GROMACS .gro file of C-alpha atoms in nm:
model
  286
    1UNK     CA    1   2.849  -0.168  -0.821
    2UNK     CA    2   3.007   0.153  -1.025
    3UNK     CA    3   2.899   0.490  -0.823
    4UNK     CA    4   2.953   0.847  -0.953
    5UNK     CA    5   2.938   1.161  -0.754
    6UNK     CA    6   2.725   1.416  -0.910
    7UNK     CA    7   2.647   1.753  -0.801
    8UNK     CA    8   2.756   1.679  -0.427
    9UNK     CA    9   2.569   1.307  -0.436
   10UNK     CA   10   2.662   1.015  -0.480
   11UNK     CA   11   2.429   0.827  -0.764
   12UNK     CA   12   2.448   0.447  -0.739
   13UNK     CA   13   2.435   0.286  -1.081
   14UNK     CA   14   2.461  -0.033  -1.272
   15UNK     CA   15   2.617  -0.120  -1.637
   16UNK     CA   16   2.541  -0.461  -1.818
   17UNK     CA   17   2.556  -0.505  -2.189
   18UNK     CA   18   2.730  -0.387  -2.529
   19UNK     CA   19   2.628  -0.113  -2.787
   20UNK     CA   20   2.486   0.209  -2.789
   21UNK     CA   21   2.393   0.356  -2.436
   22UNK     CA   22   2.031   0.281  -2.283
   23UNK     CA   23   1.949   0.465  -1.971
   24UNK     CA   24   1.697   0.276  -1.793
   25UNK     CA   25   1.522   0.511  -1.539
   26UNK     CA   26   1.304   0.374  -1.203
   27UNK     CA   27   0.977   0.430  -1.098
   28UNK     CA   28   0.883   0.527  -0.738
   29UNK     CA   29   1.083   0.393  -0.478
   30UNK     CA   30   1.259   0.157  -0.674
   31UNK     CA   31   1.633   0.094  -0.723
   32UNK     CA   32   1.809   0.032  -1.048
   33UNK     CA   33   1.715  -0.380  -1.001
   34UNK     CA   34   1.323  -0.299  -1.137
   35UNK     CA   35   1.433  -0.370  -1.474
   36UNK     CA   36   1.568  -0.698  -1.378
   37UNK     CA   37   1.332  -0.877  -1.699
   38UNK     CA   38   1.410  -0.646  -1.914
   39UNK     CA   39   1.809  -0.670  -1.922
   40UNK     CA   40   1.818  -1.042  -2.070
   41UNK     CA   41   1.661  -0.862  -2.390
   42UNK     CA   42   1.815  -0.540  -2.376
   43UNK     CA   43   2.187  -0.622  -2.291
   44UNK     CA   44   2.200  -0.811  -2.644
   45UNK     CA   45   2.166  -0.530  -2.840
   46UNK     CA   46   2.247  -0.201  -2.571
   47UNK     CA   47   2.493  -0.092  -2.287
   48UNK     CA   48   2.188  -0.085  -2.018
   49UNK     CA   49   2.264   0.201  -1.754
   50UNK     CA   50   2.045   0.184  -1.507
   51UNK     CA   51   2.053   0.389  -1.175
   52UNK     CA   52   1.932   0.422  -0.859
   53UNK     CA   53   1.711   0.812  -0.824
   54UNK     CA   54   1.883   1.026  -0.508
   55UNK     CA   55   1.618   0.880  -0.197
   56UNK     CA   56   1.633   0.528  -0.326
   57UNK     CA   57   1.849   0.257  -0.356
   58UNK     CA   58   2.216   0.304  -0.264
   59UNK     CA   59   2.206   0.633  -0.380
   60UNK     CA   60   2.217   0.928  -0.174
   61UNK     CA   61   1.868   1.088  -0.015
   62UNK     CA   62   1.928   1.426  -0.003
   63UNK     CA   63   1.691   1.647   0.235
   64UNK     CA   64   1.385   1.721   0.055
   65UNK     CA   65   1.182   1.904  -0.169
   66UNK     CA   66   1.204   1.625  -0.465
   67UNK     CA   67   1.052   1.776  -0.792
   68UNK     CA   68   1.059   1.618  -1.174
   69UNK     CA   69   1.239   1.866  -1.292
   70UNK     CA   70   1.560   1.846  -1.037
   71UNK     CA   71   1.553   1.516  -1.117
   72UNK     CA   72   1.578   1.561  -1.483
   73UNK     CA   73   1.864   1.770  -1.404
   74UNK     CA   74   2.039   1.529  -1.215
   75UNK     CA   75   1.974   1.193  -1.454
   76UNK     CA   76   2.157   1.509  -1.733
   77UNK     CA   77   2.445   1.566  -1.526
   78UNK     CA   78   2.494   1.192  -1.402
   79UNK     CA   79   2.496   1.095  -1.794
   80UNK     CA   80   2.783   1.375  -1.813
   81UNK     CA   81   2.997   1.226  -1.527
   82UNK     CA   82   2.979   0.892  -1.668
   83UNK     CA   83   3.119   1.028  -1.995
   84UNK     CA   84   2.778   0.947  -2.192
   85UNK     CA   85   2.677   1.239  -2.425
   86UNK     CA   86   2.366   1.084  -2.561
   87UNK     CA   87   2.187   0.775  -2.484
   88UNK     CA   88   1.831   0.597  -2.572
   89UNK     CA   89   1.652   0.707  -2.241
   90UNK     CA   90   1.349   0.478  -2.102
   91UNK     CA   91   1.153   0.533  -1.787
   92UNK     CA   92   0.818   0.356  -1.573
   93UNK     CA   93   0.608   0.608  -1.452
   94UNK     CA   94   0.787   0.845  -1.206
   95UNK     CA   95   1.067   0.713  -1.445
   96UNK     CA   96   0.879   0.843  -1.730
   97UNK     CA   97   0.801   1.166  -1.587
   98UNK     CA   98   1.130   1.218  -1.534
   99UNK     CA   99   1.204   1.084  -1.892
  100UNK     CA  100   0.994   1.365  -2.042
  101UNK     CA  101   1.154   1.660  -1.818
  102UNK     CA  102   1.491   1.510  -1.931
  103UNK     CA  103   1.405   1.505  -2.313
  104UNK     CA  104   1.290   1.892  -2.292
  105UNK     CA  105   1.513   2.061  -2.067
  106UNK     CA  106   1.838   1.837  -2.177
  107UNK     CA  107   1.742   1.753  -2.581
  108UNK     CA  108   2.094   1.678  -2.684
  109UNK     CA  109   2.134   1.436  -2.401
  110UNK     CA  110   1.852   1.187  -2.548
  111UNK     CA  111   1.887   0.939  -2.863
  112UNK     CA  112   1.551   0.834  -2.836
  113UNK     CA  113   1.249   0.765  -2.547
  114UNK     CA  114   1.054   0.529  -2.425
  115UNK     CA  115   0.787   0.638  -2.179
  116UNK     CA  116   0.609   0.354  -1.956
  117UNK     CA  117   0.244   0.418  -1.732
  118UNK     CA  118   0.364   0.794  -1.802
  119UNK     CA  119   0.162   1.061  -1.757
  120UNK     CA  120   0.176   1.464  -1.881
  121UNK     CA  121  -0.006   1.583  -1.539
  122UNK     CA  122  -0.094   1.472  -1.214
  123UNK     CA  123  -0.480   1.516  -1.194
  124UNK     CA  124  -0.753   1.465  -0.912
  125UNK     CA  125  -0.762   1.113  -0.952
  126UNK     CA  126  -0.397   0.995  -0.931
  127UNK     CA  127  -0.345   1.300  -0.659
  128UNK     CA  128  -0.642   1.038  -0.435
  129UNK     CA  129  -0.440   0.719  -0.522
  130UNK     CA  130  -0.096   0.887  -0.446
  131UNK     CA  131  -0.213   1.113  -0.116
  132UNK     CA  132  -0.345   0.689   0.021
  133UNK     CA  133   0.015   0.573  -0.007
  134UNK     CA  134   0.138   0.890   0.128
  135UNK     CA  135  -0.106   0.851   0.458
  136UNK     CA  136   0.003   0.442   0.482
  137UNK     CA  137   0.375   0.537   0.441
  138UNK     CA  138   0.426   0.698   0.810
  139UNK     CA  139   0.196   0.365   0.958
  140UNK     CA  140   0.341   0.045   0.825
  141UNK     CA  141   0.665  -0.125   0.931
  142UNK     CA  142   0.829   0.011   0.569
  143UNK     CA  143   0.796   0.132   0.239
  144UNK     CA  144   0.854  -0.212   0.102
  145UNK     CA  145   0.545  -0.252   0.310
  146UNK     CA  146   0.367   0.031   0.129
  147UNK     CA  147   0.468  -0.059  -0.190
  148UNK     CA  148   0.366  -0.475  -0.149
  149UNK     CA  149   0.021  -0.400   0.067
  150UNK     CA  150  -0.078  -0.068  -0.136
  151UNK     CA  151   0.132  -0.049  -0.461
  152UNK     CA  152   0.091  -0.373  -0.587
  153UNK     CA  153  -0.260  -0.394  -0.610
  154UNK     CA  154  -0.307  -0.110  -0.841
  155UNK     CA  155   0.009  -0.232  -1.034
  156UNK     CA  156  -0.105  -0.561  -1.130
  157UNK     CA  157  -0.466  -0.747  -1.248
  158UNK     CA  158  -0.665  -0.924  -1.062
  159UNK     CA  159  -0.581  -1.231  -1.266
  160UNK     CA  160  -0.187  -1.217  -1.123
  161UNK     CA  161  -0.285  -1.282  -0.795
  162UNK     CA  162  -0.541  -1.531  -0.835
  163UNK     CA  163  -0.399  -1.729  -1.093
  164UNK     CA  164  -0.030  -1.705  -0.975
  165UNK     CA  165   0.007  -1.643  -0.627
  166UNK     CA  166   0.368  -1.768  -0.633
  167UNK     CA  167   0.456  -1.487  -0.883
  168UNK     CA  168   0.325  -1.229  -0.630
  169UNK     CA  169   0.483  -1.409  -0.338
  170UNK     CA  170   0.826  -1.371  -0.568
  171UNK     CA  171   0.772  -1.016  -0.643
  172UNK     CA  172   0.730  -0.976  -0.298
  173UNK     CA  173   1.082  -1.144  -0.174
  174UNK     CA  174   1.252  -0.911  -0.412
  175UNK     CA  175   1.057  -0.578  -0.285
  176UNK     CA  176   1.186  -0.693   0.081
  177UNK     CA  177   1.526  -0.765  -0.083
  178UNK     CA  178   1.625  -0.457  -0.183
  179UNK     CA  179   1.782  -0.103   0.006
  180UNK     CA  180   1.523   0.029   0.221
  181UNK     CA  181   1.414   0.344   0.124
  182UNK     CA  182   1.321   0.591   0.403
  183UNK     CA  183   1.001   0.721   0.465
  184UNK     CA  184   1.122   1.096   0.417
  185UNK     CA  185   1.254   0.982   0.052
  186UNK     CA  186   0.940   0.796  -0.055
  187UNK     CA  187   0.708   1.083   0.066
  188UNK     CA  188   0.972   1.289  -0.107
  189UNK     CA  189   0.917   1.134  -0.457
  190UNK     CA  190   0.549   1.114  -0.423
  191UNK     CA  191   0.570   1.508  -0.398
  192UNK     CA  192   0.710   1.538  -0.690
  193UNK     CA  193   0.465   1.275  -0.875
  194UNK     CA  194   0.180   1.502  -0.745
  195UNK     CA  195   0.311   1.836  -0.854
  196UNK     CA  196   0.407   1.657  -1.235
  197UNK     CA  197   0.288   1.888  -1.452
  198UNK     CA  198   0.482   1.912  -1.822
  199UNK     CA  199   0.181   2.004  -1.996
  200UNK     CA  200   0.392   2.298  -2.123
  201UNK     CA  201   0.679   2.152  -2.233
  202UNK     CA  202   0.598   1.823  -2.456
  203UNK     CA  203   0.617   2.040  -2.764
  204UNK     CA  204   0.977   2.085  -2.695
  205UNK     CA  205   1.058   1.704  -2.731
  206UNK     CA  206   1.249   1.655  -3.061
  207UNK     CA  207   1.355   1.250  -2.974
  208UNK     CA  208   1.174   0.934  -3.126
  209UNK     CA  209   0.935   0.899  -2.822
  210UNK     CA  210   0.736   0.519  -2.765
  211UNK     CA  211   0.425   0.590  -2.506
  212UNK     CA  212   0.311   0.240  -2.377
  213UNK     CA  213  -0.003   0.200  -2.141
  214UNK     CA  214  -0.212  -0.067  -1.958
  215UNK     CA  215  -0.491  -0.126  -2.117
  216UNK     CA  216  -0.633  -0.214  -1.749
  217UNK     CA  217  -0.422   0.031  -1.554
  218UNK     CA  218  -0.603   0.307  -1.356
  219UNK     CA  219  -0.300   0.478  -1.217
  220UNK     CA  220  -0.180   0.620  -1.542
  221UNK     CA  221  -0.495   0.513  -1.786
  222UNK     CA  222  -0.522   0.576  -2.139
  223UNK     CA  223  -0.698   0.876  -2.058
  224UNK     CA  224  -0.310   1.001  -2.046
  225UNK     CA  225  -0.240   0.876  -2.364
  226UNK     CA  226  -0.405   1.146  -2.589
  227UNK     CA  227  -0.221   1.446  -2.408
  228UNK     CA  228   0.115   1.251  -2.503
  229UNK     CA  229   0.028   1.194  -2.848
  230UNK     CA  230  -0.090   1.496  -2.942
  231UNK     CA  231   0.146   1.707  -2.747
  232UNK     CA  232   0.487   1.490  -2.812
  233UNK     CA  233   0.546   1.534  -3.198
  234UNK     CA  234   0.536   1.128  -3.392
  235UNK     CA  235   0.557   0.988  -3.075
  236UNK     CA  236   0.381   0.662  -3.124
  237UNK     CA  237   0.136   0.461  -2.893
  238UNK     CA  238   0.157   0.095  -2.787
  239UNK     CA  239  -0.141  -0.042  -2.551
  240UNK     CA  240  -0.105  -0.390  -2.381
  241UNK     CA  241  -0.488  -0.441  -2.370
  242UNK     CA  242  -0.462  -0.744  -2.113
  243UNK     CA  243  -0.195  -0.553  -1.884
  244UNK     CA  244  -0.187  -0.296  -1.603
  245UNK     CA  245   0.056  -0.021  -1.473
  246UNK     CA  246   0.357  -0.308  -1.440
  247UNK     CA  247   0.343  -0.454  -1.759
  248UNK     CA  248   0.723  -0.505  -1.733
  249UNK     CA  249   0.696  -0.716  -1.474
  250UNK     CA  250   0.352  -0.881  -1.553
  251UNK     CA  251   0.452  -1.000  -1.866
  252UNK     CA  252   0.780  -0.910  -1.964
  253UNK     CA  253   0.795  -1.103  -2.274
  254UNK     CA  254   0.511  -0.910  -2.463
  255UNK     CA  255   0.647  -0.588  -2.320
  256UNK     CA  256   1.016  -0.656  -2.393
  257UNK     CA  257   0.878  -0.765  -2.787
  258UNK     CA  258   0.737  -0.453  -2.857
  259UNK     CA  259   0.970  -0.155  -2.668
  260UNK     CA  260   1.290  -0.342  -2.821
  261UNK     CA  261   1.134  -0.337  -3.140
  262UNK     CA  262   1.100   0.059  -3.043
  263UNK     CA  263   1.471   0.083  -2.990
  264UNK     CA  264   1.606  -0.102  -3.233
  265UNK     CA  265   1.401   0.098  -3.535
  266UNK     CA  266   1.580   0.414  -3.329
  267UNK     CA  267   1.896   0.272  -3.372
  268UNK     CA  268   1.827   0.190  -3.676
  269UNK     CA  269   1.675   0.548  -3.820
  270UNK     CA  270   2.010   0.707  -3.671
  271UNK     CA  271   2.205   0.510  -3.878
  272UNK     CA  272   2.015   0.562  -4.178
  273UNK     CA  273   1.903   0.896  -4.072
  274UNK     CA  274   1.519   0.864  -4.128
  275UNK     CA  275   1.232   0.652  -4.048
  276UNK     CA  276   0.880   0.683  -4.036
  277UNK     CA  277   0.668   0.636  -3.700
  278UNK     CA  278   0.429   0.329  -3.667
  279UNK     CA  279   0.093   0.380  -3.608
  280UNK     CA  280  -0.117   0.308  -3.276
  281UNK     CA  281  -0.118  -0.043  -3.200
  282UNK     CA  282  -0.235  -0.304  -2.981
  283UNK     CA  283  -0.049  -0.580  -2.846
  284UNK     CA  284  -0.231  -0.885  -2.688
  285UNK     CA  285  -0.061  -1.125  -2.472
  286UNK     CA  286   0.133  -1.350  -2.667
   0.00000   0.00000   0.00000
């Protein structure tokens, strides 16, 4: 596995595929491996970078404070050291917030972006979700605990775990498979998911931007997806109306239909230098 060092840390990172650059970017305390069902789609048509955030993964974990916004400037100056200029950028929730830091403060660095369960600013009810991991993080055995006895739940429907407990059980094999991620690091990025706030700053995204949603995720509801719209110039607006907050992992072949179809239209307006934005849609499972 390729690592880089980048300002003082070393960033832990994975390449797979051929073509234009695709950064894939993790959610909270995740390694580069979350994307696992997406690369069989994406490595046809993109080089997939994906890389493990400083505090997770084989990465470094840096002392603490964590913010968006030094994150942003990290995933910027990683891109640099691996000799990328620009790439198509896609993140899942902290990934996305990250995503949407990186597209303002570092606009020549993204092609286009794709922005999964994202959300423009932490408000009271994500701050009561977030603050219960937070207080389970210091009691359980480990954060893979956290994320499988607390995470999960709000992740996935109801239907997952009824109707296909041996998904879940899988799932939870490759939580418990990968790096542990230290309790300081994990209550490190949920600081920085509860002071997310780039209200300010969507009007300075210039990229082709994709918002997906749940339509049955509470973590980062629809009620996010006006503020994105409406602040994030032609973005346009998938919802997944039988889905939660892990659609990618849910159902990855509705979710990998309709974000590839995303990229490849971007890759596709670059080289023919226009392209009009699709309308709101909604995608039922398949």
């Amino acid at each position: 596995m390729p690592q880089v060092e980048v300002d003082g840390l070393t960033i832990n990172y994975d390449v797979q595929g051929e073509g234009e650059p695709l950064l894939l970017i993790p959610y909270t305390s995740a390694d580069h491996a979350c994307y696992a069902f997406q690369l069989p789609a994406y490595t046809e048509h993109f080089s997939c970078i994906a890389l493990d955030l400083p505090g997770s993964g084989a990465s470094d974990t840096p002392a603490g404070p964590y913010s968006i916004e030094g994150y942003a400037d990290q995933v910027a100056a990683f891109l640099g050291a691996i000799g990328i200029e620009q790439a198509h950028v896609a993140g899942v929730s902290l990934g996305a917030a990250v995503g949407i830091q990186l597209a303002a403060r570092h606009p020549g660095r993204v092609r286009s972006l794709s922005l999964h369960s994202g959300w423009h600013a932490t408000d009271d009810y994500l701050k009561i979700v977030v603050e219960q991991w937070r207080t389970l993080a210091p009691a359980l055995p480990t954060v893979a605990d956290v994320v499988i006895q607390a995470i999960f739940p709000w992740c996935f429907t109801p239907e997952m775990y009824v109707e296909r407990p041996e998904y879940v059980d899988a799932l939870t094999d490759f939580v418990r498979g990968r790096p542990a991620q230290p309790v300081d690091a994990f209550l490190g990025q949920t600081d920085a998911v509860l002071a997310h706030d780039a209200s300010a700053v969507l009007g300075e995204i210039e990229a082709p931007t994709l918002l997906t949603f749940g339509a049955r995720d509470l973590i980062c509801s629809t009620r996010f997806a006006e503020p994105l719209k409406g602040g994030i110039a032609g973005s346009e607006l998938v919802v997944f109306d039988h889905l939660s907050h892990a659609g990618l992992h849910e159902d990855p072949e509705t979710f990998n239909r309709a974000t590839l179809d995303f990229l490849l239209r971007s890759q596709s307006r670059r080289d023919a230098g226009a392209g009009a934005h699709a309308p709101l849609s909604m995608v039922d499972k398949a």
